[in-house]
Coordinates of N, CA, C and O and ligand atoms in Angstrom, one line a residue:
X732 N -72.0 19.5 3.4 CA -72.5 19.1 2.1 C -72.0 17.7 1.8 O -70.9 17.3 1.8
X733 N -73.1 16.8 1.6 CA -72.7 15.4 1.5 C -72.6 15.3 0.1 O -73.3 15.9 -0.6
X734 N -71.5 14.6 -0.4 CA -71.6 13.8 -2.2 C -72.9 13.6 -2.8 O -73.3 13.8 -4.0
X735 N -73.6 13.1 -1.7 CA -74.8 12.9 -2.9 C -75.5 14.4 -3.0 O -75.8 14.8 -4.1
X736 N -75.8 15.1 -2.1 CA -76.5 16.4 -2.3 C -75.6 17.4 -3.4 O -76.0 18.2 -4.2
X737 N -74.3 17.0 -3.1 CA -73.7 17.8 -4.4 C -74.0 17.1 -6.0 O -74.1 17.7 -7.0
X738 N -74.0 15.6 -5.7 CA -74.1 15.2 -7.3 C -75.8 15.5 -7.6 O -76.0 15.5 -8.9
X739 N -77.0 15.6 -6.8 CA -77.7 15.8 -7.0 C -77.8 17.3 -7.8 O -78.5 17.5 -8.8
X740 N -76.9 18.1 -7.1 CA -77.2 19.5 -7.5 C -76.5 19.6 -8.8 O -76.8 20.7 -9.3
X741 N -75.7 18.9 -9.6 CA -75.1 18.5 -10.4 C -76.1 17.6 -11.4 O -76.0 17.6 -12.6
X742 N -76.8 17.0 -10.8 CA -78.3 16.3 -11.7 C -79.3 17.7 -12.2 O -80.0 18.0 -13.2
X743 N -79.0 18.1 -11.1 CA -80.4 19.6 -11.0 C -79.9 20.1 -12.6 O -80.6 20.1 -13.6
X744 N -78.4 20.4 -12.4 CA -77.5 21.3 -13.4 C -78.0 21.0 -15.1 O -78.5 21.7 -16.0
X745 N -77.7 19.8 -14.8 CA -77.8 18.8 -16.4 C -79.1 19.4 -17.1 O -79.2 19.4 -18.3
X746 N -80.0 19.7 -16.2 CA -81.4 19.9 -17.5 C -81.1 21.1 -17.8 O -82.0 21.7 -18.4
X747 N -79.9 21.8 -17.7 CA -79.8 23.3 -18.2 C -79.5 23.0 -19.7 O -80.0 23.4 -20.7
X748 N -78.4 21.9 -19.4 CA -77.7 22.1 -20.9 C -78.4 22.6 -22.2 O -79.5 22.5 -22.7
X749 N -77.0 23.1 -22.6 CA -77.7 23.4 -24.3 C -76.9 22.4 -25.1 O -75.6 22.6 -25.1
X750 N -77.5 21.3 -25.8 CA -76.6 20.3 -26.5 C -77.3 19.6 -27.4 O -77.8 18.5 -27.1
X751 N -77.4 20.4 -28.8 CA -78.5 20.1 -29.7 C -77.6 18.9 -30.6 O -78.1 18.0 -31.3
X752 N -76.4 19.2 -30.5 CA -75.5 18.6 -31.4 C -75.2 17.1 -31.1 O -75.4 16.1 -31.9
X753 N -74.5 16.8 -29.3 CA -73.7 15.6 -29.2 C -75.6 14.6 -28.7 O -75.9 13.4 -28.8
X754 N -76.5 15.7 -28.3 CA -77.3 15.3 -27.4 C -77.1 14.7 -26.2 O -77.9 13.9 -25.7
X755 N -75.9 15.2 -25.4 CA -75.4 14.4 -24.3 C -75.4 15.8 -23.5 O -74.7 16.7 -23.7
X756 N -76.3 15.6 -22.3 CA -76.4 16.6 -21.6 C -75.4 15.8 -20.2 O -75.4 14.7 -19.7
X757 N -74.5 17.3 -19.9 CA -73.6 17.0 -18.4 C -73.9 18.1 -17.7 O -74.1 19.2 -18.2
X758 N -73.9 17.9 -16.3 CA -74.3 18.5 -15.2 C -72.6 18.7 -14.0 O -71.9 17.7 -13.9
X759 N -72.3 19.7 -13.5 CA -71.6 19.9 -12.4 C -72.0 20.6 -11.4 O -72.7 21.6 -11.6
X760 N -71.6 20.4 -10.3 CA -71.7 21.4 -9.1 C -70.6 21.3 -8.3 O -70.3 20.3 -7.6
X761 N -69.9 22.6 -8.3 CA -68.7 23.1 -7.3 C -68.6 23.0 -5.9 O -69.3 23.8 -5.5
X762 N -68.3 22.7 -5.4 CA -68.4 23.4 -3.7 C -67.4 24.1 -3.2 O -66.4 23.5 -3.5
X763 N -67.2 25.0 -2.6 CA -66.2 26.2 -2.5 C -65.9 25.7 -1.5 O -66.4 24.6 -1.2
X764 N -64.8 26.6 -0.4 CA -64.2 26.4 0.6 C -65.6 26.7 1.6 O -66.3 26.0 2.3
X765 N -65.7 27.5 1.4 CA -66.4 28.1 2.2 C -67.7 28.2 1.9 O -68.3 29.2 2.1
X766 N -68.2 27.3 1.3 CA -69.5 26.8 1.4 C -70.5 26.5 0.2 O -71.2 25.5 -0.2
X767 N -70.2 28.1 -0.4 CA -70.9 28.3 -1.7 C -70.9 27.1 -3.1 O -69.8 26.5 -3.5
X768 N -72.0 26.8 -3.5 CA -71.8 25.6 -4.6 C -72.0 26.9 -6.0 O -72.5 28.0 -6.1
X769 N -71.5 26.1 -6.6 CA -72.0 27.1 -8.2 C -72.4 25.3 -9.6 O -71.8 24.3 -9.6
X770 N -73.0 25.6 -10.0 CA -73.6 24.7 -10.7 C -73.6 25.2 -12.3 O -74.1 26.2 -12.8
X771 N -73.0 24.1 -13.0 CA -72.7 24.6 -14.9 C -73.1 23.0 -15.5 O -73.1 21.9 -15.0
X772 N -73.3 23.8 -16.8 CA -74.0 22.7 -17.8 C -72.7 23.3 -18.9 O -71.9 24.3 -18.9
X773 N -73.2 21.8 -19.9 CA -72.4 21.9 -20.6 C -73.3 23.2 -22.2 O -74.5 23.2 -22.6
X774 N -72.3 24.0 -22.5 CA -73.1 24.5 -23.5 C -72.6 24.3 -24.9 O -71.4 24.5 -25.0
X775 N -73.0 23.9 -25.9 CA -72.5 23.4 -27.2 C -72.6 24.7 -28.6 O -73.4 25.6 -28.7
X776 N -72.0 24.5 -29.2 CA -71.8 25.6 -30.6 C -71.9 24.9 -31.6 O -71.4 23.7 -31.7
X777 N -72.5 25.6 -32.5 CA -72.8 24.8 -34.0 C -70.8 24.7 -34.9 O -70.5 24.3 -36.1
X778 N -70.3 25.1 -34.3 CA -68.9 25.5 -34.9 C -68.1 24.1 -34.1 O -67.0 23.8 -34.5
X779 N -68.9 23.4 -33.1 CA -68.1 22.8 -32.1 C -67.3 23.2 -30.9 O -67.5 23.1 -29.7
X780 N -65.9 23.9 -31.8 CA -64.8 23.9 -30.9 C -65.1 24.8 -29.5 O -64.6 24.8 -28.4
X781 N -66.2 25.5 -30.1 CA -66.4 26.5 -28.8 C -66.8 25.6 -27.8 O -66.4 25.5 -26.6
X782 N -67.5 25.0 -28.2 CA -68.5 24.4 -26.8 C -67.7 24.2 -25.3 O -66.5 23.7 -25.1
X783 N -68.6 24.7 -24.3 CA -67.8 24.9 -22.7 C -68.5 23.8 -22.2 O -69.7 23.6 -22.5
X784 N -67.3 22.7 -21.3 CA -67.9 21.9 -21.0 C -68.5 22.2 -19.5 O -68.2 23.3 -19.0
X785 N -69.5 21.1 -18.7 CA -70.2 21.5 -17.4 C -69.4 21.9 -16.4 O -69.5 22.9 -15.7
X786 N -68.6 21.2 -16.5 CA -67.4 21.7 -15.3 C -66.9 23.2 -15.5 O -67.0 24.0 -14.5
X787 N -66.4 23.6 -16.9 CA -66.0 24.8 -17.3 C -66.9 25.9 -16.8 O -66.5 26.7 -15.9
X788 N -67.7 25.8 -17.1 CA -69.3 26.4 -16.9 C -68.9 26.8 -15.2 O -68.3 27.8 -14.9
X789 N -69.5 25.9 -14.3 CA -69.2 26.2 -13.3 C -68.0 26.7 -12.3 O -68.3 27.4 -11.3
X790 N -66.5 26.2 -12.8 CA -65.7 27.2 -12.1 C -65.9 28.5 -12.8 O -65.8 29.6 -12.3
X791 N -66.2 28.3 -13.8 CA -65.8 30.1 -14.8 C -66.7 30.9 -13.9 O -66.4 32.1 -13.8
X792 N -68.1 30.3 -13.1 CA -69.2 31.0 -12.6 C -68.6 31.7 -11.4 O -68.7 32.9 -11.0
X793 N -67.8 30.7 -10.9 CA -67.1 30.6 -9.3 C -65.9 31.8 -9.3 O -65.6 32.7 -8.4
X794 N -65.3 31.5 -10.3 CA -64.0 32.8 -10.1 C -64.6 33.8 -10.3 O -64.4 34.7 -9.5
X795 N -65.6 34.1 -11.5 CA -66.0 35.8 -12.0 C -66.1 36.0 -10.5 O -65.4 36.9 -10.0
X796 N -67.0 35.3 -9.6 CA -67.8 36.2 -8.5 C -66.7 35.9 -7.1 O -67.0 36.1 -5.9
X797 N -65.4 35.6 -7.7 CA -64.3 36.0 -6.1 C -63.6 34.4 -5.8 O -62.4 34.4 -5.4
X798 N -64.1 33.6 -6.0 CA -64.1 32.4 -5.3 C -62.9 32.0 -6.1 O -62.9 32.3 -7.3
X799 N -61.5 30.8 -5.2 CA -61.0 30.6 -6.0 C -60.1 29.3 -4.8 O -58.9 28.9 -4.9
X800 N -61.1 29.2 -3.8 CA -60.4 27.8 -3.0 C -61.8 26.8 -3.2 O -62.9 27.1 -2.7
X801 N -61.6 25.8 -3.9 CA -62.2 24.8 -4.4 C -62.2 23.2 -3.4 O -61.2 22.5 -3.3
X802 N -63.2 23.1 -3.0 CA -63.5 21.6 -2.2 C -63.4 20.1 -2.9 O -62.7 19.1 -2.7
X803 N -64.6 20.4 -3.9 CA -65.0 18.8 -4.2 C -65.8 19.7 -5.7 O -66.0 20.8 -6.0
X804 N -65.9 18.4 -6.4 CA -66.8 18.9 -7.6 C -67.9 17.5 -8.0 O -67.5 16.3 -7.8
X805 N -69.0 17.7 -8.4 CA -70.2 16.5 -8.6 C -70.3 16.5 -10.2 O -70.8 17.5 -10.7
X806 N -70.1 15.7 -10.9 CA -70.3 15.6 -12.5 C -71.3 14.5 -12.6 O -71.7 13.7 -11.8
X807 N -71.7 14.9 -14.0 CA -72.9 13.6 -14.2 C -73.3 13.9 -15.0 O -73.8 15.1 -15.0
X808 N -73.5 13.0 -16.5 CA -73.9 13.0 -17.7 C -74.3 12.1 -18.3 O -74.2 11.0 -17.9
X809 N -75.0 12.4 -19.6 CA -75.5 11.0 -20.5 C -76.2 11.5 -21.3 O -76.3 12.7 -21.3
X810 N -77.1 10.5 -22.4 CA -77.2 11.4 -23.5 C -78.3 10.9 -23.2 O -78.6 9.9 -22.6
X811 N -79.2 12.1 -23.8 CA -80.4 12.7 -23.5 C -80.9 13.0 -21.8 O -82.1 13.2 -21.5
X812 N -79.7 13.0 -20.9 CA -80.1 13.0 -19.6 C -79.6 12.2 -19.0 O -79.0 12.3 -17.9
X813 N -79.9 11.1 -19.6 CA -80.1 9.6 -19.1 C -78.4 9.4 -18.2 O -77.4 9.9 -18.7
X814 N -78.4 8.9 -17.2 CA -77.2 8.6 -16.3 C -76.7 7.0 -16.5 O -76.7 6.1 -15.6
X815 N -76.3 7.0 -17.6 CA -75.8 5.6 -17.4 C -74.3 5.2 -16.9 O -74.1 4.2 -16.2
X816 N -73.3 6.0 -17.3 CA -72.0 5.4 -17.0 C -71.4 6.8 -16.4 O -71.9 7.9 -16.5
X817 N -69.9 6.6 -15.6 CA -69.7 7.4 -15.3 C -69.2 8.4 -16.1 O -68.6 7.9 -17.0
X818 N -69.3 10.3 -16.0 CA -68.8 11.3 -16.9 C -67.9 12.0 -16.6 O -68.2 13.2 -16.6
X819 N -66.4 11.4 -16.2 CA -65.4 12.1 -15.9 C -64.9 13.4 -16.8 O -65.3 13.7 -17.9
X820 N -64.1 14.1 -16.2 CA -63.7 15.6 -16.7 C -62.8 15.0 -18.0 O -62.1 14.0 -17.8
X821 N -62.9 15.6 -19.0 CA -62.2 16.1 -19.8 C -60.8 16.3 -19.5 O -60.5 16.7 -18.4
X822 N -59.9 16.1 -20.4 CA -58.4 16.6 -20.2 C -58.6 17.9 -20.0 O -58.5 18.2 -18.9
X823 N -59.0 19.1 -21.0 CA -58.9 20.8 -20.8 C -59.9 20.9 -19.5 O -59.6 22.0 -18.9
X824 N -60.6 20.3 -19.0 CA -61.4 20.3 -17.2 C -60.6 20.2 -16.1 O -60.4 21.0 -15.1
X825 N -60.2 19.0 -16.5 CA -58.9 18.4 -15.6 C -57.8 19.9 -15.6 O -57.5 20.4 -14.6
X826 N -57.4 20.2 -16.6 CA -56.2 21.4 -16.2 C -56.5 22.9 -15.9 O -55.6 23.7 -15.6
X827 N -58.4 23.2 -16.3 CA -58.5 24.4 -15.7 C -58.8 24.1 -14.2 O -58.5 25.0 -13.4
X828 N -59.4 22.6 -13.7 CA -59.0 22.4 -12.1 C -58.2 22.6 -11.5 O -58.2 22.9 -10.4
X829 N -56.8 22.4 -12.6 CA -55.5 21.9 -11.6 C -54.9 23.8 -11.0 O -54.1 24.1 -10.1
X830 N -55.5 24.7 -12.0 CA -55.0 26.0 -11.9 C -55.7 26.3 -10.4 O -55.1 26.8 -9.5
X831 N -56.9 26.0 -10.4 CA -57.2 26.6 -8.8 C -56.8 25.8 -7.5 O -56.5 26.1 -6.3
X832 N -56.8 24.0 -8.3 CA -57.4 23.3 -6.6 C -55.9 22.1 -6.9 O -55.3 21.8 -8.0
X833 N -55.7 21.9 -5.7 CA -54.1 21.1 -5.2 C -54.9 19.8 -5.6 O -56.0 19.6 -6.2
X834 N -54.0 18.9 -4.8 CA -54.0 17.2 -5.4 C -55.2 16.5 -4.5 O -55.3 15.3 -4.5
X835 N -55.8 16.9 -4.0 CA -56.6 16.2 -3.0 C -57.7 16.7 -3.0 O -58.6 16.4 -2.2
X836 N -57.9 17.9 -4.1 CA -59.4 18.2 -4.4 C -60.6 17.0 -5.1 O -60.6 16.5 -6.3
X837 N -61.6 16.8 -4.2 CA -62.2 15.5 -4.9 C -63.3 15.7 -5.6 O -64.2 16.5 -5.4
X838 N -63.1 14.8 -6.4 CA -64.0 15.0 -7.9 C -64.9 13.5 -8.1 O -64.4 12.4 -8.4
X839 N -66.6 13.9 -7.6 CA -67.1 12.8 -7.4 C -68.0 12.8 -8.6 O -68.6 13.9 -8.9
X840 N -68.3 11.5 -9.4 CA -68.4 11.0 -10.7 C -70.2 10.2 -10.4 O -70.2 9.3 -9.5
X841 N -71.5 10.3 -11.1 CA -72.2 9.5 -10.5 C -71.9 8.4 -11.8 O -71.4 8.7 -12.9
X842 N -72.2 6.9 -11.2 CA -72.0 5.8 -12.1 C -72.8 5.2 -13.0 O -72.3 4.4 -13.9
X843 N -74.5 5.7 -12.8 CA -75.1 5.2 -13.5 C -76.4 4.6 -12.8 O -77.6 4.8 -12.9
X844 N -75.4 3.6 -11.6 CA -76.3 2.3 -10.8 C -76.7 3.8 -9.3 O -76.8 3.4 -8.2
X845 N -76.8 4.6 -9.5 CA -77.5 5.4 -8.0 C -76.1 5.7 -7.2 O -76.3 6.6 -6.3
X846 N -74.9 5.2 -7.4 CA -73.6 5.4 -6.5 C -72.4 6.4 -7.3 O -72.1 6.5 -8.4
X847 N -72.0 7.1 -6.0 CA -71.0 8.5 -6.7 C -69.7 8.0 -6.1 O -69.4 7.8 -4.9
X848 N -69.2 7.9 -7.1 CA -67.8 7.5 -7.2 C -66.4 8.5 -6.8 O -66.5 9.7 -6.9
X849 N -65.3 7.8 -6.3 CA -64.6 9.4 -5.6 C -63.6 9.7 -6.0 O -62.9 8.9 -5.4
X850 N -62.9 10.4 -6.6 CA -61.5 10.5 -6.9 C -60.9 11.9 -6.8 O -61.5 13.0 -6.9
X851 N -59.7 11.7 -6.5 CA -58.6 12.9 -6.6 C -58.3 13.8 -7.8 O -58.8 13.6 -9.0
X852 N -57.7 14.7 -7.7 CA -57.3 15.3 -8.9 C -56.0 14.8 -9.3 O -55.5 14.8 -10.4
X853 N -55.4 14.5 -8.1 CA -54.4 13.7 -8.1 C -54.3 12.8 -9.3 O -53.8 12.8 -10.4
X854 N -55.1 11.8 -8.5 CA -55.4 10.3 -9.8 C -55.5 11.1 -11.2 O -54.6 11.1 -12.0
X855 N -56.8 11.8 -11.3 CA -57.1 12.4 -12.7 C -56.3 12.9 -13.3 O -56.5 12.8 -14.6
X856 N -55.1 13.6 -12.8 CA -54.2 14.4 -13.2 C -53.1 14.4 -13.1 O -52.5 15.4 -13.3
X857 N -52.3 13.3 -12.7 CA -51.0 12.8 -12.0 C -49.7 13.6 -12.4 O -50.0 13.9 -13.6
X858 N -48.8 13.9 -12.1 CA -47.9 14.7 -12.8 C -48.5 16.3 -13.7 O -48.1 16.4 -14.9
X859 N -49.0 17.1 -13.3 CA -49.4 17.8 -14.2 C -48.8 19.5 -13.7 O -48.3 19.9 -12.7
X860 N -49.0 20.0 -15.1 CA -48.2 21.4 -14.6 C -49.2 22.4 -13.8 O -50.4 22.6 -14.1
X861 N -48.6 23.0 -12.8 CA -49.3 23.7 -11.5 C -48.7 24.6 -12.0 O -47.6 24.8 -12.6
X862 N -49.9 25.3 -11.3 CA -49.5 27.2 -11.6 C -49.1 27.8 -10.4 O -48.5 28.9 -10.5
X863 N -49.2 27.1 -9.0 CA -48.1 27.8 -7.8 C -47.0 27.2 -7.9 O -46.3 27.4 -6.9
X864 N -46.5 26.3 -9.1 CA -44.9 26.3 -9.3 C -44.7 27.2 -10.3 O -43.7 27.8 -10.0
X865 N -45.2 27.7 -11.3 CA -45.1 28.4 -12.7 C -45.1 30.1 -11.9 O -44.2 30.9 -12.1
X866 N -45.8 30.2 -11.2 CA -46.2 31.6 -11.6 C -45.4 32.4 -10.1 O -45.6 32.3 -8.9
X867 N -44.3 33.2 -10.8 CA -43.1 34.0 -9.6 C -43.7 35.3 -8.7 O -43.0 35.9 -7.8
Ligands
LIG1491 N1 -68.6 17.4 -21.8 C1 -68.7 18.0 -20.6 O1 -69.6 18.9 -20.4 N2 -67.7 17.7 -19.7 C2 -66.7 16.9 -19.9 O2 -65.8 16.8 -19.1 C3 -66.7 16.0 -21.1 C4 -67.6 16.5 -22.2 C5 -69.6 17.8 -22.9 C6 -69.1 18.5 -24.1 C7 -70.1 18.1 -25.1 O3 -71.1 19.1 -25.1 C8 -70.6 16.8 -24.7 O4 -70.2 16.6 -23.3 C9 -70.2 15.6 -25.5 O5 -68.8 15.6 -25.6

């Protein structure tokens, strides 16, 4: 699975959204250890705080059904669709990642100009509390 075929599948994702409110539709796609991709949109609530973001969407898809060794992740958003800048994870994204995937899980961002950008969870998340130190 190349970056771009995952951010693509993560473009695919985006027209799911439900986002009547920010009008900013985000797209992700997972890729597991072992192969399987799972793909989440972001879904929004008239209350706000509920709203799950794309990323959320898609691991939540990935653990119900077993999965819980994580490769790489493809994000991509903008409002009404449109891909203009890059749509990095969220702080609460960033730490339901950090609960499944170690420091070197990569999280590729599209930028806008056609190029997917590459980063660590590491970088995203530097210092952050892990759950295979926490949990006895
Ligand atoms: N959003 C995501 O889907 N992922 C993120 O990591 C950041 C924010 C969504 C939530 C909301 O529906 C919209 O983007 C505007 O914040």
């Amino acid at each position: 699975m190349t970056p771009e075929k995952l951010m693509e599948l993560a473009k695919e994702a985006m027209e799911r959204a439900y986002a009547p409110y920010s009008r900013c539709k985000v797209g992700a796609a997972l890729l597991c250890a072992d192969g399987a991709v799972y793909q989440g949109c972001n879904i929004e609530n008239a209350a706000y705080g509920p709203t799950n973001c794309a990323e959320r969407t898609a691991i939540f898809k990935a653990v119900y059904d077993g999965h819980r060794d994580f490769t790489a992740i493809a994000v991509c958003g903008g409002p009404e669709g449109k891909i203009k800048n890059p749509f990095p994870p969220c702080g609460v994204c960033r730490q339901v990642l950090r609960e499944f995937c170690r420091d070197g899980f990569t999280v590729y961002l599209a930028d806008g100009e056609g190029n997917v950008q590459t980063y660590t969870l590491a970088q995203l998340l530097p210092y952050s509390f892990q759950a295979d130190k926490f949990i006895l």
